[in-house]
Amino acid sequence: MAARNGNKKGFYDEAMETFHGAADLIGMNPRVRMELEEPDFEHIFYVTIETRDRLVPLQASEVGPLADLPPSGVKAGAALEPLADGKFVLHRRALLDADITTRQGVINIPGRGFFRIERGGPRKFKAYRVQHNQVRGPYKGGIRFHQDASLDLFKTLAADMTWKTAIAEVPFGGAKGGIRFDPMRYSSEEVEAITTRYVYKLKNLMGPFLDIPAPDVGTNAQIMAYMMRQYTDGEREHHALRGVVTGKDVRIGGSEGRLKATGQGVVYCIEEWARERGFAIKGARVLVQGFGNVGSATAEILAAQGARIVAVNDAFGTVHADGGLDVPALQRHVHESPANLRRTVAGFTGGAAITKADFWALDADILVPAALGEEIDGEVAEQLKVKLVAEGANGPTTQEGDRVLQARSIDVIPDIICNAGGVTVSYYEWLQNQKLERWTEADVNQRLERAIKSNYAIIRDVARDTPRRTPLHNSRPFCVGKPVDVRTAAMCLALRRVEAHYLLEGFSQ
Ligand code: NAD
C-alpha cells in the first residue's frame, strides 16, 4: 500500500501504463511518446540545517534517582515548542536569565516534568525536483514534505501534473518535488530553514516562467511564503517575481479561492456526476479520507450543500457519526486546536472512533480519497459500498483497485480532472501576479467551474464515444472511435493536447 509513497520498485512504470494505453489508442507519434515517457530532468540534491536541542520527556519510572534534581527556571511558555512526536524544541531564548541545573543530561522544569536533553546538530535531508515536461508552458507542481518521498513518487506525480495541466487547459507543464522528512518532527524555525535551503539550492532551476511550485502534502501557504521570500529577496524587480510560487496567502499575492480550490474542483466534478444521474447531493452520505487542505475543503463545501459527511479517516484515526459530522467543529478541532499537534481528526468528541478497516466498509454514496496514493487497492475496493469514488488525492487507486471498481460498477472521477481545481486556480493566481490584479472569489469560482465542468464533459464524451460540440465544450477532436474507461479517456484528452505542440511546432535538433 505504501508503494505510491515510494517503497516499491517499478512503481513509475506501473503508473505509466495508463499513459501507454492511451498513447496506443490515439496512435501517438512514437517520438512524442518517447519524449513523454521519461521526465525532462530529475534533480536530486541534499539540504543541511543546524537543528536545535530537544527535550525528551522522561517516563516516571526513569526519574528515580533524579527526583531531587533542583528545578530550572526556564521560561517554558515561549521557549519550549512542542512537536508531534512528544519532544520539545529547546529554544535558546529559554536560557536567557535562566537558572539551570542539569544532572546526567536531565533537566527538571517546574510544571512540565523531567526531560533528557537530546543534542541538536547538523542534519542532512534528501531533496527532489522532477521536471517532467514543459512543452505547454513552465513546469508546475507541488512541493511535498513527507518521510516516504522518493524519486519514483515524484516522477509519477510530475507526469500526473503534465496530464493535469493539459486537461485543465492551463499553459503549464508538469513537475513535482519536495523533501524526504516529516515536518511534524521539526520546529517551525527548522522547517523554515529546510525550506529556504531547498530554494537556495533550486534557485537557478525555478522561476515564474521556468518552474512554479505550489503546496502539496505537508506544505501550505506559510511554506510558499518562505519560498517566495528566499527566491525574491535581493532581486532588483522582486515584485515581478511573485508568481514564482502559487498557493500563497491572499495577503501576500495569493488568490481568493485558492485555499479551497482543489476541494471546490472536486465538488464541481461531483455535481456533474450527480446531475447526470439525477442524484441529489443534499442528503448524500459521504466518506472522506484525509482532512488536510483537500479533504477538509471538500467536506466543508459538500456539507454546506446538505451532504452528510458520515466519516473521516486520516493518518492517525477515524471519526464516524451516522447522522453526519459537524464539519466546522471538526475543522476547528483539526486546524485550530493548539494541542492537536498532529492536525488529526482523532480525539474529536463529535463522533465515535472507528478503525480504518471499518471506515472503508461504511454504507455511503460517495468516497473522496484526499490523502496519499495507493489507498484503494483490490481488497479495499471489494469492501466499498459507495456509488462513486471522487479522487481528490493523486493516485489513490491502484490498478487492481481500478479493475475491482470497474467490475463492481462503482464510478470513478479520476484524479487528473477531479483534483485539477488547485492547479487551475494556481494559474489564476499566477495571472493576477503577472498583471498585479486582484480578482474576487466569485470571479475565481465562476471561471473554475467553467474550466472543470467543460473539460470533465469532454472526458465523459470520450469515455462514451459521443463526440459533440456544444456552446460549453467540443469533444470531437478527442474521441477515439470506441468507448473507453474514464481514466483512459482523461489521459486521451491530455495526450492529444500535449502532442499537438510537438506535431505543430516540431522538434529543435
Ligand atoms: P495535507 O498535508 O494538507 O493533508 C494530508 C491529509 O492526509 C492529512 O489529513 C493526513 O493526516 C492524511 N493522511 C496522511 N497519511 C495518511 C494515511 N496513511 N491514511 C489516511 N490519511 C492519511 O495534504 P493535501 O494538500 O490536502 O493533499 C492531499 C492529497 O491531495 C494528496 O494526494 C495531494 O497530492 C493531492 N492534491 C493536493 C492539492 C492541493 O492543492 N493541496 C492539489 C491537487 C492534489
XYZ file of C-alpha atoms and ligand atoms in Angstrom:
553
model
C 0.000 0.000 0.000
C 2.898 2.306 0.622
C 4.181 1.890 -2.909
C 2.805 5.179 -4.212
C 4.775 6.728 -1.433
C 7.950 5.289 -2.711
C 8.701 1.812 -1.418
C 8.030 -0.438 -4.400
C 10.374 -0.761 -7.380
C 8.964 -0.014 -10.785
C 6.067 1.964 -9.447
C 6.551 4.726 -12.007
C 6.420 2.171 -14.808
C 3.182 0.776 -13.389
C 1.676 4.252 -13.134
C 2.629 4.935 -16.766
C 0.541 2.029 -18.027
C -2.485 4.312 -18.422
C -0.264 6.633 -20.459
C 0.844 3.846 -22.787
C -2.703 2.516 -23.145
C -3.987 5.941 -24.148
C -0.976 6.609 -26.395
C -1.780 3.375 -28.277
C -5.423 4.372 -28.597
C -4.746 7.775 -30.098
C -1.920 6.419 -32.265
C 0.572 8.780 -30.673
C 3.607 9.762 -32.691
C 6.429 7.447 -31.483
C 8.929 10.227 -30.930
C 6.437 12.244 -28.882
C 5.757 9.141 -26.806
C 9.476 8.805 -26.194
C 9.704 12.466 -25.126
C 6.893 11.973 -22.615
C 7.667 8.582 -21.158
C 10.549 9.885 -19.044
C 10.917 13.291 -17.324
C 12.957 16.112 -18.845
C 15.019 16.430 -15.646
C 15.332 14.583 -12.333
C 17.086 16.729 -9.747
C 18.223 15.024 -6.549
C 20.187 17.031 -4.013
C 20.710 17.455 -0.290
C 19.982 20.272 2.112
C 21.553 20.629 5.524
C 20.460 22.661 8.520
C 21.531 23.070 12.117
C 18.863 21.532 14.374
C 18.126 22.706 17.910
C 18.447 20.665 21.082
C 15.348 18.656 22.033
C 13.886 17.840 25.402
C 12.650 14.262 25.582
C 10.131 13.677 28.399
C 11.256 11.052 30.933
C 8.830 8.350 31.980
C 8.032 8.412 35.727
C 9.992 5.141 36.091
C 13.126 6.778 34.618
C 13.125 9.735 37.027
C 14.036 7.635 40.116
C 17.431 8.852 41.401
C 16.973 12.223 39.723
C 13.853 13.100 41.687
C 15.787 15.568 43.870
C 17.136 17.461 40.836
C 16.559 21.174 41.578
C 14.058 22.830 39.248
C 15.437 25.004 36.438
C 13.917 28.407 35.922
C 13.303 28.042 32.186
C 10.682 30.381 30.748
C 8.767 27.419 29.465
C 5.773 29.042 27.813
C 7.532 30.768 24.950
C 10.713 28.770 24.802
C 9.567 25.165 24.636
C 7.993 24.269 21.311
C 6.033 21.002 21.418
C 6.465 18.607 18.495
C 4.089 15.904 17.305
C 6.481 13.149 18.431
C 6.168 14.238 22.088
C 9.530 16.002 22.233
C 10.023 19.724 22.803
C 12.440 22.005 20.991
C 14.517 23.997 23.443
C 14.911 27.493 22.005
C 17.993 29.393 23.091
C 15.920 32.232 24.451
C 14.837 29.776 27.158
C 18.303 30.098 28.669
C 18.305 33.902 28.938
C 18.298 34.858 32.628
C 17.560 31.228 33.487
C 18.931 29.376 36.460
C 19.725 25.960 35.023
C 20.693 22.720 36.751
C 21.276 19.506 34.837
C 22.446 16.106 36.026
C 23.282 13.211 33.683
C 21.816 15.302 30.873
C 18.434 15.649 32.599
C 16.601 18.871 33.434
C 13.613 19.437 35.742
C 11.210 22.101 34.507
C 8.559 23.103 37.042
C 5.055 22.348 35.858
C 6.403 20.345 32.883
C 8.377 17.470 34.376
C 11.768 15.858 33.826
C 13.430 15.801 30.413
C 16.534 14.270 28.886
C 18.361 16.832 26.752
C 18.953 15.487 23.239
C 21.705 17.320 21.411
C 20.811 19.028 18.158
C 23.385 19.498 15.412
C 23.659 19.392 11.654
C 21.130 17.259 9.810
C 21.007 16.294 6.136
C 17.812 15.864 4.098
C 17.319 14.337 0.669
C 15.529 16.701 -1.699
C 13.996 16.326 -5.137
C 12.533 18.245 -8.022
C 11.385 16.302 -11.042
C 10.569 18.393 -14.113
C 8.575 16.142 -16.359
C 7.596 18.245 -19.352
C 7.372 21.903 -20.365
C 6.115 21.833 -23.932
C 2.844 23.557 -22.903
C 4.400 26.084 -20.509
C 6.594 26.480 -17.417
C 6.978 23.413 -15.189
C 4.304 23.430 -12.497
C 3.660 21.227 -9.498
C 3.533 20.842 -5.760
C 6.135 20.510 -3.057
C 5.669 17.552 -0.721
C 7.324 17.225 2.683
C 6.901 13.595 3.686
C 9.003 10.845 5.212
C 8.203 8.385 2.400
C 9.024 10.727 -0.507
C 11.162 9.158 -3.239
C 12.298 9.718 -6.808
C 9.791 7.191 -8.111
C 6.975 9.017 -6.329
C 7.972 12.435 -7.649
C 8.453 11.105 -11.190
C 4.909 9.768 -11.100
C 3.401 12.896 -9.600
C 5.346 15.154 -12.007
C 3.999 13.234 -15.010
C 0.497 13.479 -13.496
C 0.956 17.270 -13.469
C 1.760 17.295 -17.195
C -1.514 15.478 -17.879
C -3.458 17.593 -15.366
C -2.342 20.986 -16.648
C -3.266 19.856 -20.179
C -6.704 18.690 -19.033
C -7.311 21.914 -17.113
C -6.118 23.856 -20.201
C -3.669 25.954 -18.218
C -0.453 26.932 -20.026
C 1.906 24.987 -17.774
C 3.859 21.761 -17.869
C 4.383 19.211 -15.129
C 6.747 18.975 -12.169
C 6.759 17.780 -8.565
C 9.279 17.735 -5.778
C 9.922 18.008 -2.121
C 11.965 16.738 0.752
C 12.089 13.370 2.478
C 11.270 14.240 6.083
C 8.350 14.501 8.496
C 7.743 18.223 9.132
C 5.781 17.442 12.290
C 9.042 16.361 13.973
C 10.753 19.720 13.410
C 10.244 23.156 14.911
C 8.769 25.957 12.834
C 12.210 27.610 12.635
C 13.788 24.365 11.445
C 11.095 23.851 8.824
C 11.704 27.414 7.627
C 15.449 26.720 7.406
C 14.916 23.444 5.497
C 12.533 25.203 3.081
C 14.767 28.183 2.385
C 17.825 25.944 1.959
C 15.810 23.928 -0.580
C 15.047 27.084 -2.565
C 18.669 28.260 -2.229
C 19.777 25.084 -3.999
C 16.936 25.086 -6.529
C 17.005 28.778 -7.345
C 18.551 28.505 -10.802
C 16.038 25.885 -11.799
C 12.842 27.683 -10.758
C 11.134 30.944 -11.699
C 7.751 32.364 -12.723
C 8.423 31.369 -16.339
C 10.522 28.298 -15.599
C 9.203 26.172 -12.723
C 6.449 27.202 -10.309
C 5.956 25.209 -7.084
C 2.727 25.056 -5.024
C 1.603 23.375 -1.794
C 1.073 19.611 -1.554
C 1.126 17.115 1.312
C 2.972 18.533 4.333
C 3.275 22.057 2.903
C 0.968 25.081 2.937
C 0.724 28.846 2.339
C 3.343 29.505 5.028
C 5.889 27.302 3.248
C 5.072 29.106 -0.012
C 5.728 32.438 1.743
C 9.204 31.229 2.820
C 9.893 30.000 -0.694
C 8.825 33.284 -2.274
C 10.922 35.319 0.147
C 14.016 33.188 -0.405
C 13.608 33.367 -4.179
C 12.851 37.082 -4.468
C 14.938 38.635 -1.663
C 17.654 40.873 -3.040
C 16.361 40.659 -6.599
C 16.089 44.008 -8.368
C 12.482 43.631 -9.522
C 11.345 41.244 -6.863
C 7.665 42.190 -7.048
C 7.616 40.980 -10.627
C 8.689 37.553 -9.373
C 5.757 36.814 -7.048
C 4.405 34.258 -9.473
C 7.371 32.001 -8.682
C 5.128 30.058 -6.308
C 1.353 29.736 -6.049
C -0.859 28.838 -3.130
C 0.309 31.921 -1.256
C -1.704 33.653 1.454
C -4.095 36.217 -0.080
C -2.365 38.958 1.916
C 0.919 38.431 0.051
C -0.172 37.858 -3.528
C -2.249 34.701 -3.236
C -5.597 34.395 -4.968
C -9.003 34.449 -3.392
C -10.398 30.928 -3.670
C -7.017 29.144 -3.940
C -7.112 27.673 -0.428
C -10.303 25.773 -1.182
C -9.788 25.442 -4.944
C -8.857 21.765 -5.057
C -11.835 20.816 -2.891
C -14.074 23.145 -4.905
C -12.951 21.439 -8.117
C -13.708 18.020 -6.601
C -17.215 19.267 -5.786
C -17.786 20.678 -9.301
C -16.977 17.220 -10.683
C -19.283 15.526 -8.175
C -22.059 17.988 -9.108
C -21.778 16.994 -12.772
C -21.743 13.290 -11.928
C -24.827 13.808 -9.706
C -26.653 15.922 -12.285
C -26.322 13.228 -14.955
C -27.601 10.511 -12.633
C -30.413 12.579 -11.134
C -28.693 12.038 -7.795
C -29.218 14.601 -5.008
C -26.140 15.871 -3.181
C -28.437 17.086 -0.427
C -28.683 14.170 1.988
C -25.918 12.166 0.233
C -23.700 10.125 2.529
C -20.009 10.909 2.055
C -16.769 9.348 3.326
C -13.635 11.497 3.272
C -10.097 10.218 3.673
C -7.582 12.919 4.626
C -8.607 16.120 6.366
C -5.851 18.442 5.208
C -6.243 21.090 2.533
C -8.197 18.988 0.033
C -10.235 16.760 2.357
C -11.403 19.477 4.699
C -12.378 21.908 1.895
C -14.283 19.182 0.027
C -16.097 18.171 3.217
C -16.935 21.785 4.026
C -18.389 22.562 0.590
C -20.357 19.310 0.352
C -21.716 19.704 3.883
C -22.830 23.253 3.037
C -24.824 21.727 0.166
C -26.604 19.404 2.585
C -24.464 16.272 2.208
C -23.756 14.224 5.314
C -20.068 13.621 5.998
C -20.529 10.347 7.842
C -16.853 9.533 8.494
C -13.383 10.986 8.078
C -10.161 8.964 8.190
C -6.666 10.423 8.432
C -3.137 9.297 9.290
C -3.881 8.996 12.999
C -7.510 7.934 13.301
C -11.085 7.826 12.030
C -14.238 9.516 13.318
C -17.757 8.469 12.462
C -21.226 9.935 13.031
C -24.019 8.237 11.148
C -26.156 11.374 11.043
C -23.210 13.416 9.697
C -20.228 15.072 11.394
C -20.327 18.767 12.291
C -17.704 19.817 9.717
C -16.955 23.336 11.025
C -16.446 21.885 14.523
C -14.189 19.175 13.104
C -12.190 21.814 11.218
C -11.706 23.783 14.432
C -10.573 20.603 16.221
C -8.076 19.721 13.471
C -6.761 23.051 12.261
C -7.182 25.451 15.169
C -6.665 23.488 18.352
C -3.107 24.237 19.607
C -2.918 20.921 21.472
C -3.706 18.924 18.311
C -0.136 18.906 17.018
C -0.716 16.116 14.504
C -3.656 18.008 12.977
C -5.754 14.871 13.217
C -9.455 14.104 13.468
C -8.604 11.644 16.260
C -9.925 12.824 19.603
C -12.885 14.708 18.079
C -15.710 14.389 20.538
C -18.463 14.949 17.957
C -18.118 11.407 16.595
C -17.148 7.870 17.509
C -13.672 6.479 16.859
C -13.700 3.530 14.426
C -10.955 1.535 12.692
C -9.703 2.222 9.188
C -10.994 -1.204 8.087
C -14.491 -0.264 9.304
C -14.228 3.105 7.552
C -13.892 1.528 4.099
C -16.874 -0.741 4.696
C -19.309 2.011 5.758
C -22.579 2.419 3.927
C -22.280 5.621 1.877
C -22.847 7.115 -1.579
C -19.554 8.880 -2.270
C -15.962 8.290 -1.183
C -13.485 11.148 -1.505
C -9.927 9.885 -1.007
C -7.906 13.037 -0.233
C -4.773 11.701 1.458
C -1.910 9.690 -0.050
C -1.649 7.354 -3.016
C -2.385 3.613 -3.344
C -5.008 3.553 -0.601
C -7.753 1.872 -2.644
C -6.255 -1.458 -3.602
C -8.187 -4.532 -4.727
C -9.046 -5.543 -1.185
C -10.381 -2.119 -0.194
C -12.277 -1.774 -3.477
C -14.053 -5.078 -2.744
C -15.334 -3.705 0.554
C -16.588 -0.316 -0.606
C -20.327 0.231 -0.556
C -20.289 3.574 -2.411
C -21.560 4.558 -5.868
C -18.726 6.960 -6.647
C -15.039 7.417 -5.864
C -14.058 11.059 -6.484
C -10.250 11.166 -6.425
C -9.191 14.263 -4.502
C -5.784 12.682 -3.834
C -3.234 11.925 -6.515
C -3.119 8.248 -7.426
C -5.324 6.939 -4.604
C -6.435 3.857 -6.595
C -4.107 1.010 -7.580
C -4.521 -0.748 -10.917
C -6.048 -3.731 -9.158
C -8.337 -1.360 -7.233
C -9.385 0.160 -10.540
C -10.220 -3.246 -12.011
C -12.352 -4.128 -8.992
C -14.184 -0.787 -9.040
C -14.972 -1.280 -12.716
C -16.131 -4.850 -12.190
C -18.375 -3.679 -9.345
C -19.739 -0.757 -11.435
C -18.526 1.833 -8.950
C -17.947 5.093 -10.831
C -14.628 6.913 -10.625
C -13.779 10.552 -11.252
C -10.043 10.267 -11.993
C -7.541 12.425 -10.135
C -6.223 14.280 -13.170
C -9.604 16.004 -13.637
C -11.072 15.623 -10.124
C -8.312 17.490 -8.257
C -7.340 19.837 -11.110
C -9.060 22.768 -9.371
C -5.892 23.508 -7.413
C -3.645 23.998 -10.398
C -6.386 25.853 -12.275
C -6.668 28.496 -9.554
C -2.872 28.468 -9.227
C -2.892 29.649 -12.834
C -5.362 32.405 -11.936
C -3.077 33.399 -9.051
C -0.089 33.480 -11.407
C -2.060 35.592 -13.896
C -3.071 38.045 -11.162
C 0.585 38.244 -10.076
C 1.722 38.998 -13.639
C -0.896 41.715 -14.062
C -0.760 42.973 -10.446
C -4.515 42.386 -10.251
C -6.894 41.024 -7.625
C -9.948 39.001 -8.559
C -12.895 38.291 -6.281
C -13.643 34.794 -5.019
C -16.872 34.767 -7.025
C -14.918 35.612 -10.173
C -12.368 32.884 -9.477
C -15.016 30.249 -8.783
C -17.043 31.152 -11.856
C -14.008 30.619 -14.093
C -13.018 27.480 -12.191
C -16.470 25.977 -12.544
C -16.493 26.555 -16.292
C -12.982 25.123 -16.699
C -13.629 21.982 -14.654
C -17.125 21.251 -15.938
C -16.326 21.774 -19.622
C -13.203 19.599 -19.529
C -14.948 16.927 -17.461
C -17.725 16.943 -20.096
C -15.117 16.274 -22.808
C -13.728 13.365 -20.769
C -17.186 11.839 -20.345
C -17.834 12.159 -24.070
C -14.519 10.471 -24.856
C -15.370 7.685 -22.397
C -18.755 7.075 -24.061
C -17.570 7.885 -27.550
C -20.203 10.572 -28.068
C -18.368 13.334 -29.971
C -20.262 16.625 -29.572
C -19.858 20.313 -29.988
C -21.914 22.468 -27.581
C -21.558 26.124 -26.539
C -19.647 24.855 -23.479
C -17.360 22.196 -24.932
C -16.130 20.391 -28.028
C -15.232 16.735 -27.613
C -14.956 15.925 -31.331
C -11.173 16.221 -31.612
C -10.628 13.909 -28.650
C -12.951 10.890 -29.053
C -11.126 7.726 -30.131
C -13.845 5.879 -32.048
C -14.903 3.499 -29.288
C -15.938 3.733 -25.641
C -13.096 3.606 -23.098
C -12.880 3.723 -19.311
C -12.981 7.214 -17.842
C -9.346 7.199 -16.634
C -8.139 6.317 -20.128
C -10.499 8.963 -21.555
C -8.931 11.646 -19.353
C -5.464 10.558 -20.457
C -6.502 10.653 -24.143
C -7.607 14.271 -23.725
C -4.324 15.175 -22.002
C -2.152 13.439 -24.579
C -3.887 14.973 -27.586
C -3.355 18.444 -26.102
C 0.302 17.804 -25.274
C 1.016 16.055 -28.563
C -0.395 18.981 -30.565
C 2.578 21.102 -29.518
C 5.106 18.609 -30.835
C 3.142 17.976 -34.023
C 2.664 21.665 -34.834
C 5.958 23.047 -33.542
C 8.197 20.085 -34.441
C 11.493 19.371 -32.699
C 14.597 21.526 -32.349
C 17.630 19.428 -33.184
P -2.308 17.826 3.571
O -0.917 17.596 4.021
O -2.955 19.137 3.788
O -3.265 16.700 4.196
C -2.976 15.328 4.079
C -4.025 14.549 4.860
O -3.826 13.165 4.585
C -3.922 14.708 6.374
O -5.212 14.772 6.921
C -3.216 13.430 6.808
O -3.495 13.050 8.148
C -3.819 12.443 5.815
N -3.020 11.223 5.681
C -1.678 11.115 5.544
N -1.317 9.837 5.515
C -2.459 9.108 5.624
C -2.737 7.725 5.672
N -1.764 6.814 5.569
N -4.031 7.324 5.817
C -5.023 8.236 5.919
N -4.812 9.577 5.874
C -3.542 9.991 5.745
O -2.307 17.445 2.008
P -3.288 17.989 0.860
O -2.674 19.193 0.236
O -4.693 18.042 1.343
O -3.159 16.811 -0.219
C -3.925 15.623 -0.126
C -3.898 14.886 -1.462
O -4.427 15.735 -2.482
C -2.507 14.488 -1.952
O -2.602 13.277 -2.656
C -2.133 15.614 -2.880
O -1.144 15.240 -3.817
C -3.474 15.885 -3.524
N -3.622 17.223 -4.115
C -3.441 18.351 -3.371
C -3.634 19.588 -3.966
C -3.527 20.884 -3.181
O -3.873 21.923 -3.748
N -3.094 20.891 -1.943
C -3.981 19.682 -5.319
C -4.162 18.513 -6.048
C -3.987 17.291 -5.427
